[in-house]
Coordinates of C-alpha atoms in Angstrom, one line a residue:
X243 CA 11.2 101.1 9.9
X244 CA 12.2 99.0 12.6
X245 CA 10.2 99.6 15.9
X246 CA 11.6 96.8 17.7
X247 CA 13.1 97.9 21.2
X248 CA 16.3 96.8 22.1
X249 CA 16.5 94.6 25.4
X250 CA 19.2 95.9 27.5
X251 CA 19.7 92.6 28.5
X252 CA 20.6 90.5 25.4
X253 CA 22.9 92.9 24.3
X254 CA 27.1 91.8 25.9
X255 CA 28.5 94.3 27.8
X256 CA 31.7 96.2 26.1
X257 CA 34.8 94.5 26.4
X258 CA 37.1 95.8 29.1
X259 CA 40.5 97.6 27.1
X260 CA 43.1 95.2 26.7
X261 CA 46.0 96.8 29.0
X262 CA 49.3 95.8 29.9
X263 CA 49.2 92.7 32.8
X264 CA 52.6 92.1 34.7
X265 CA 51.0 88.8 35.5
X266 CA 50.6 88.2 31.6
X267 CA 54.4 89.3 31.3
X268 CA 55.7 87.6 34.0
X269 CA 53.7 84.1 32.4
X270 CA 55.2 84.7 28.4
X271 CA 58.5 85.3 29.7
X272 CA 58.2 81.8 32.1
X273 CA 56.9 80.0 29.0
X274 CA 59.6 81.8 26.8
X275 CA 62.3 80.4 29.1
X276 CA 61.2 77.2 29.4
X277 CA 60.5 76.7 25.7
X278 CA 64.8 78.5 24.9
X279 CA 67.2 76.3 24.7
X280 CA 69.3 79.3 25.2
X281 CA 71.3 79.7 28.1
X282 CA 73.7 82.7 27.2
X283 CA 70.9 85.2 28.6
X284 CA 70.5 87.8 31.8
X285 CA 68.3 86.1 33.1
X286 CA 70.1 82.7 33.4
X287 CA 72.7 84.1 35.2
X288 CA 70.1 85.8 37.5
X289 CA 69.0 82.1 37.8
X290 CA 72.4 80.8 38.5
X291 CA 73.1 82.8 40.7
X292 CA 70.0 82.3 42.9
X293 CA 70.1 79.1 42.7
X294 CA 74.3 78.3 43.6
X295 CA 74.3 81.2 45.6
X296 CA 72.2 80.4 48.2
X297 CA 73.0 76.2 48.4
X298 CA 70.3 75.4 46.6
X299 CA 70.9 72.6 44.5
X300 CA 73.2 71.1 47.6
X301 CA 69.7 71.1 49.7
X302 CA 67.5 69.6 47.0
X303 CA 70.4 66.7 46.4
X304 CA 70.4 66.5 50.1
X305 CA 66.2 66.2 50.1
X306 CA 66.1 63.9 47.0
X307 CA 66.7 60.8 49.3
X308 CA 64.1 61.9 52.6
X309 CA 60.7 61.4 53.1
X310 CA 60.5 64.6 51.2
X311 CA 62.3 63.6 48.0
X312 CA 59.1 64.2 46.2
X313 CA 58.9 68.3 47.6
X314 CA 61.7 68.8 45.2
X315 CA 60.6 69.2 42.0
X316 CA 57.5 71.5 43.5
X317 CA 60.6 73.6 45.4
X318 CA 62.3 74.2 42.2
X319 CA 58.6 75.4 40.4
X320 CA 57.9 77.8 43.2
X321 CA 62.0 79.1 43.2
X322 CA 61.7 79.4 39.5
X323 CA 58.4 81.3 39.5
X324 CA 60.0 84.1 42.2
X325 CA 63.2 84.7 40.6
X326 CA 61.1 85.2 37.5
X327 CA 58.6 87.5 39.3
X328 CA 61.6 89.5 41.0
X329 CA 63.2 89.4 37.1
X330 CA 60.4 91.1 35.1
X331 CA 59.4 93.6 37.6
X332 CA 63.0 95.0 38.2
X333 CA 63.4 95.1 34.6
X334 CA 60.1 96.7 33.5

């Protein structure tokens, strides 16, 4: 028989349960997006909509040629990271 004790300490801790994450849902469907070429969905309208209906794109022209020209591209990250935030936790 095998009288060896076990040391508590060499043996890994249980994994935690793998669970739903909204930020895990909330990064596929961002990647998911980015990687369709398909713009016939909800969610590009959502998009649209965001983006023409509040002047948007007219601002970031506008900013393209200041000192800030180079804000623009972050702008349109951080835009396109809420609407999809504000998109998969209405439609949970």
């Amino acid at each position: 028989m095998n009288n060896i004790q076990d040391n508590p300490a060499r043996v890994a801790p249980p994994e935690p349960p793998k669970g739903f994450s909204i930020d895990e849902a909330k990064f596929d469907f961002l990647e998911n997006y980015l990687d369709s070429d398909d713009s016939n969905t909800p969610f590009h309208a959502v998009l649209e909509d965001v983006v023409f209906g509040n002047d948007y794109l007219h601002a970031w022209f506008r900013k393209l040629y200041t000192a800030k020209g180079d804000e623009v591209e972050l702008d349109m990250k951080d835009l396109l990271k809420d609407v999809v935030s504000d998109y998969v936790e209405e439609n949970l």
